[in-house]
Each structure stands twice: as C-alpha cells, then as structure tokens.
Coordinates of C-alpha atoms and ligand atoms in Angstrom, one line a residue:
X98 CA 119.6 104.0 102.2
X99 CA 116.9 104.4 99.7
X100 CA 115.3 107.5 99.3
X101 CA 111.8 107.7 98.6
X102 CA 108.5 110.4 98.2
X103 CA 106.3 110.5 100.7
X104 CA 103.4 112.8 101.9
X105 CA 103.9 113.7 105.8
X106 CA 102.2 115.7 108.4
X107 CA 104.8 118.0 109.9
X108 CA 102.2 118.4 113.8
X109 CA 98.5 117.1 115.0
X110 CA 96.9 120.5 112.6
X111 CA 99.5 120.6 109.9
X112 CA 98.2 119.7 106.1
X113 CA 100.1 117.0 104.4
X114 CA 102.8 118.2 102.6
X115 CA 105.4 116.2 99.6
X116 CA 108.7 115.3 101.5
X117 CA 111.5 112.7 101.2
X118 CA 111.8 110.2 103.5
X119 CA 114.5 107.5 103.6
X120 CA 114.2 103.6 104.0
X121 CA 116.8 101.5 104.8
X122 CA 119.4 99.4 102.3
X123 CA 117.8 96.0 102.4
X124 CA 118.6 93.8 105.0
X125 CA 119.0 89.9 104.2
X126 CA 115.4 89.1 104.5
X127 CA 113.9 92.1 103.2
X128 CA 111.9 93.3 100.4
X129 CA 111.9 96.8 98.9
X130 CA 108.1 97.5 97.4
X131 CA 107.3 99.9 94.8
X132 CA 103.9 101.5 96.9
X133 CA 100.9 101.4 94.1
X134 CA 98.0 102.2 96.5
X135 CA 97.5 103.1 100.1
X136 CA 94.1 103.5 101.5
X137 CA 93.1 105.5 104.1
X138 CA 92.3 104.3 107.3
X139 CA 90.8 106.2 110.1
X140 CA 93.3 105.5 112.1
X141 CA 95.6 107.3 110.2
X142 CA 93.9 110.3 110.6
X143 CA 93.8 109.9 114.4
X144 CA 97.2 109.4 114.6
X145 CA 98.4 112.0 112.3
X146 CA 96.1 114.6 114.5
X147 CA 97.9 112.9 117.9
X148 CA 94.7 111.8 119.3
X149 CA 96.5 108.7 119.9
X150 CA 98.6 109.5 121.9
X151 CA 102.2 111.6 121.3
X152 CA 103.7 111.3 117.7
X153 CA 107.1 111.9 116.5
X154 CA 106.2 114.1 113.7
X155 CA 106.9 114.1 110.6
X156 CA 104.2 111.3 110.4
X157 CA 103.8 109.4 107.2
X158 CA 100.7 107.4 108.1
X159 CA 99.5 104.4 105.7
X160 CA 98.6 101.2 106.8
X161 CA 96.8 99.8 104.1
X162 CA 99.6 98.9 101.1
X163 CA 99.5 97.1 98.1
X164 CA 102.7 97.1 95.7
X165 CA 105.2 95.3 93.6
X166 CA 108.7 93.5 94.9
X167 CA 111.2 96.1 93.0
X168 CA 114.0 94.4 94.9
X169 CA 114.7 91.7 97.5
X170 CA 117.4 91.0 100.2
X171 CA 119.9 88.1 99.5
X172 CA 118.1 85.5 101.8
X173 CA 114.7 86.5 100.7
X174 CA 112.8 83.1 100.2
X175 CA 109.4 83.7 99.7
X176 CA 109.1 86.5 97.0
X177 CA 110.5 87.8 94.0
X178 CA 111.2 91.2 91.8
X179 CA 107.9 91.5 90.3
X180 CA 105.2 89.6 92.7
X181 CA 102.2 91.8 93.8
X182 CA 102.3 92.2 98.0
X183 CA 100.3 93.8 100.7
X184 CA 101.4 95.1 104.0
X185 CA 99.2 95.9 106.7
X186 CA 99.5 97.5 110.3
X187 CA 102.5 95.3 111.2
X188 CA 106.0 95.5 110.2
X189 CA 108.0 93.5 112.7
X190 CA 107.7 91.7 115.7
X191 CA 110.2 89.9 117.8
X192 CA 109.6 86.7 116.4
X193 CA 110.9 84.4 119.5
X194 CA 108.1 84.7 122.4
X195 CA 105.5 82.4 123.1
X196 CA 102.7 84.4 120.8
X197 CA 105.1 85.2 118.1
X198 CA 105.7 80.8 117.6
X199 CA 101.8 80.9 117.5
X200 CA 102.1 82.9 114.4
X201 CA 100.0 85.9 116.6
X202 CA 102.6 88.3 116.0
X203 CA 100.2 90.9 116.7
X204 CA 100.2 90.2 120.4
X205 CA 103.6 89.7 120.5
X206 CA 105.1 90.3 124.0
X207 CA 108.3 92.3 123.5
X208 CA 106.0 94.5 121.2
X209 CA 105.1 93.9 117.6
X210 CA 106.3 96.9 115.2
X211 CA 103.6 98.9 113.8
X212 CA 103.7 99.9 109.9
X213 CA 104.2 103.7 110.9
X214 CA 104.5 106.0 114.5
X215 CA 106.8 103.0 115.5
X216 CA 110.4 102.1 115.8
X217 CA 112.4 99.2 113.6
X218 CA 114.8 97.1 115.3
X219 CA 117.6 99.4 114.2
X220 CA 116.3 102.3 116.4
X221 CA 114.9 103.8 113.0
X222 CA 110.8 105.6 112.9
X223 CA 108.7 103.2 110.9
X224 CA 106.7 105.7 107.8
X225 CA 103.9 103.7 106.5
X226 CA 102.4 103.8 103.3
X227 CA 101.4 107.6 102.0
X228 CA 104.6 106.7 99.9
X229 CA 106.4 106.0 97.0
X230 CA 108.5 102.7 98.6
X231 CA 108.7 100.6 101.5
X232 CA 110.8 98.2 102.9
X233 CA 109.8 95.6 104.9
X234 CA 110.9 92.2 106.2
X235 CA 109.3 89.2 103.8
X236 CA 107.3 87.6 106.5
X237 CA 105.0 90.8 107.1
X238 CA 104.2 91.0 103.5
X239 CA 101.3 89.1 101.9
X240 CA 101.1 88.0 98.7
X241 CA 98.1 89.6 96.9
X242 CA 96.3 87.2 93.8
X243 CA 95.9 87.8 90.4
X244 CA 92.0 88.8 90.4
X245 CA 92.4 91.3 92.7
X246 CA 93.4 94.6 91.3
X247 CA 95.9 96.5 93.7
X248 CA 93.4 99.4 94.1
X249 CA 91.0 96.9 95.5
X250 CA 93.1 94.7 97.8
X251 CA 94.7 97.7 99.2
X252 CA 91.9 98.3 102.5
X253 CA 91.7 94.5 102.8
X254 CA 94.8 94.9 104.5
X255 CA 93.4 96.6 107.4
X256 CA 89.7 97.1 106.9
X257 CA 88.8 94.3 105.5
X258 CA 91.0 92.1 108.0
X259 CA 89.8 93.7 111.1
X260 CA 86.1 92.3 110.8
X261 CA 87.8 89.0 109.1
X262 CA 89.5 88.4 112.3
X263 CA 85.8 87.6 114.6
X264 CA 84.0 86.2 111.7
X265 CA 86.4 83.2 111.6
X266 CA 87.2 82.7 115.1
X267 CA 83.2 82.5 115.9
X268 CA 83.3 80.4 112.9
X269 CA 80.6 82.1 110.7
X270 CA 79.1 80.2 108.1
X271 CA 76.5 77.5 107.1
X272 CA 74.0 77.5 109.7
X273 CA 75.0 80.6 111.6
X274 CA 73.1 83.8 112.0
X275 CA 75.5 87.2 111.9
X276 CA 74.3 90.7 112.5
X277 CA 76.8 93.1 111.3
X278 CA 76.1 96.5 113.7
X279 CA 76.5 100.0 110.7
X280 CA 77.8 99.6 107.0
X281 CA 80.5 102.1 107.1
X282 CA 84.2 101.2 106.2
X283 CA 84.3 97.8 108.1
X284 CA 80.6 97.0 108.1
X285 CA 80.2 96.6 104.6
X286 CA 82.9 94.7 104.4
X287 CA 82.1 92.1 107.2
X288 CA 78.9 92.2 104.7
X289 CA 80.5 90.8 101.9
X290 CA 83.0 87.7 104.0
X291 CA 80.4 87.0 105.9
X292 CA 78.2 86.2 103.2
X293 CA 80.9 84.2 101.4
X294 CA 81.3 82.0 104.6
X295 CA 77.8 81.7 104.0
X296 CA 76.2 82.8 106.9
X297 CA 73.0 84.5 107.3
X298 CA 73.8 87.9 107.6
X299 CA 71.5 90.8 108.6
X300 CA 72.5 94.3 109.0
X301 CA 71.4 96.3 111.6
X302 CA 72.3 100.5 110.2
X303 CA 70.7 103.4 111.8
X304 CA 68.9 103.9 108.5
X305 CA 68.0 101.7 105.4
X306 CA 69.8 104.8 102.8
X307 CA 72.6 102.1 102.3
X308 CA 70.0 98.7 102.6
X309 CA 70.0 98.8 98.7
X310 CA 74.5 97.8 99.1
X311 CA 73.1 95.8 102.0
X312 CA 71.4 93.3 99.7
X313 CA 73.3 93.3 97.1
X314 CA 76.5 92.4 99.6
X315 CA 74.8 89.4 100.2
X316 CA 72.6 90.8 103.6
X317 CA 69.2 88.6 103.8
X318 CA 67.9 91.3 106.4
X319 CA 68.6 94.8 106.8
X320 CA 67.0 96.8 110.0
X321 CA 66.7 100.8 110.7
X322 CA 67.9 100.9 114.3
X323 CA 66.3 104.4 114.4
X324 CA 63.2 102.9 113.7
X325 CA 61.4 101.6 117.0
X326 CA 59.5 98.9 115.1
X327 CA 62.6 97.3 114.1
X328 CA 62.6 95.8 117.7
X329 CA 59.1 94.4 117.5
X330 CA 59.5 92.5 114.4
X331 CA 62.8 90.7 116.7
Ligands
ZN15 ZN1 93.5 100.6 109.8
ZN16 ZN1 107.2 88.3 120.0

C-alpha cells in the first residue's frame, strides 16, 4: 500500500480536514501519479454534502487531476516515470461489454468506476483527487501536452470535457451557429472550443457583466436574457 495526504470530509456538514488515506501497491497496469492540481468541481461539493445520494464518508472528492507518473506497474505500456497525466471522473470500467469495446466506458453496463464515492475492483473506496497521489489503471489516464501548464489543464478534465462532449457530436464548426445558455464554469468554456471549431458562437447570460470574457473567448454575439428586447432583435 502507498500512503498518501489527502483532505476529507468526515459527514454531509463536516469541514475538510488533513488525513491519510491509502492507495493500493500498483497493480501490473497501473500508474501511481504525484497529484499537482485538483480543481474543484461542483459536484464535488454535492457529493461531499450527500446531496447525491448516501456517501461512505470519509469522502476525498476530486475529479479534476492533473499530475506526474512517479511510478508505473510492470505491464504499463503507454506511460512513463515522469510524463504529465490527467484523470477525470472515471477510474475503471469493466472493459468487456458491448459499450466498453466502443471505447464509451462511461456507459459501461456492469458499471464504470467513478474517480471517488465508488468502489475498485478489489472491493476498495475510490478517493479522488483533494490529494497528494493516486493510482489509477493506465488507460483512464490522459496524457496532458507540453503547452498546457498543469494548473490549467486540471478542470479540462471535467469541465471542460462535459461541454466538449455535445459540441463534437452535433459537429460544431465552420458554418454552424452555437448558442452557449450562462458563462459560468462550463459556459465559458464551451465559449472558448466552440470558437476553435469555428462556429459562430453567441452567448445567451442573464446579464452582459461577463460579455466583455464573452468576446474576447471568441463569442460574435452576447444577449441579456433578462433583458426583454433581447427577444425582439431574434
Ligand atoms: Zn465535475
Ligand atoms: Zn463495460
């Protein structure tokens, strides 16, 4: 076992609180990751307050991880000690049914293993990424570029993926018109791709305080959907 620090909530109203959690010796096809960043994601929140149902506290959420390979199992193929990695929501999955051999994991039907409030395929709680180290198998770890510094690629693991995920299946891009509804967390960021994919991309926010980011994420139009003559100019 390796032991590593981690921040946990102990019940749904608890504080976090430093702890030590353990993850397992690595397994032939595992990694062990030195955590550099973990953004926060709503969801963790929810789930650390139970409003997601029960949790098996203590609850280290973290979802959104971005790290460096400190040590790797002795099958391990695809990374090395040293190689900068993501990990997202998704840990495990059973790797044989039909949706798994599509490469969706996430829908898998024996259940795909979430990063944290889960349980591994030894019978072990998942703890996500409020944490010093994690070890997960290589093929639910991503490799992150260069350019991107680990601070920034950390919520593209989650965030940034979530609104991804529709913008290429509807196949945004030349040609296309995109309205991206709020420029929170995920809005902002369907901004930005959907600009690179080189749609056109309007943004439709309750007010225009954020229409400034709007623009310069690469929005053409930016609407007030508080204001009632946003739906006479449409
Ligand atoms: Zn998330
Ligand atoms: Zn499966």
């Amino acid at each position: 076992m390796i032991t590593a620090k981690a921040r946990a909530v102990h019940g749904p109203d608890k504080p976090f609180k430093a702890t030590e959690i353990q993850r397992r010796s690595l397994d032939t096809h595992d990694l062990l990751i030195e955590i550099k960043y973990a953004g926060i994601c709503h969801s963790d929140i929810h789930t650390a307050h139970g409003e997601w149902g029960d949790v098996n506290y203590p609850l280290v959420p973290g979802h959104e991880i971005a790290g460096i390979v400190t040590d790797v199992g002795p099958e391990v193929t695809k990374y090395k000690v040293g190689d900068r990695v993501g990990v997202g929501c998704m840990v495990d999955s059973c790797g044989d049914c039909e949706n798994c051999r599509k490469g969706e994991e996430q829908y898998c039907l024996n259940g795909m293993t979430p990063t944290y409030a889960g349980a591994d395929k030894y019978g072990e709680p998942t703890q996500g990424g409020y944490s010093t180290h994690i070890v997960v198998i290589e093929d639910f770890v991503v490799k992150i570029p260069d350019n991107i510094e680990l601070d920034a690629a950390a919520p593209l693991l989650c965030a940034d993926i979530t609104t991804f995920s529709p913008l290429h299946r509807w196949e945004a891009g030349p040609g296309k018109k995109v309205a991206i509804v709020g420029m929170g967390g995920l809005g902002h960021m369907a901004v930005k791709i959907a600009s690179a994919m080189r749609a056109e991309v309007t943004v439709l926010s309750q007010t225009l305080n954020k229409q400034e980011d709007g623009l310069n994420f690469g929005a053409k139009d930016y609407y007030a959907t508080n204001d009632p003559q946003t739906y006479d100019e449409f």
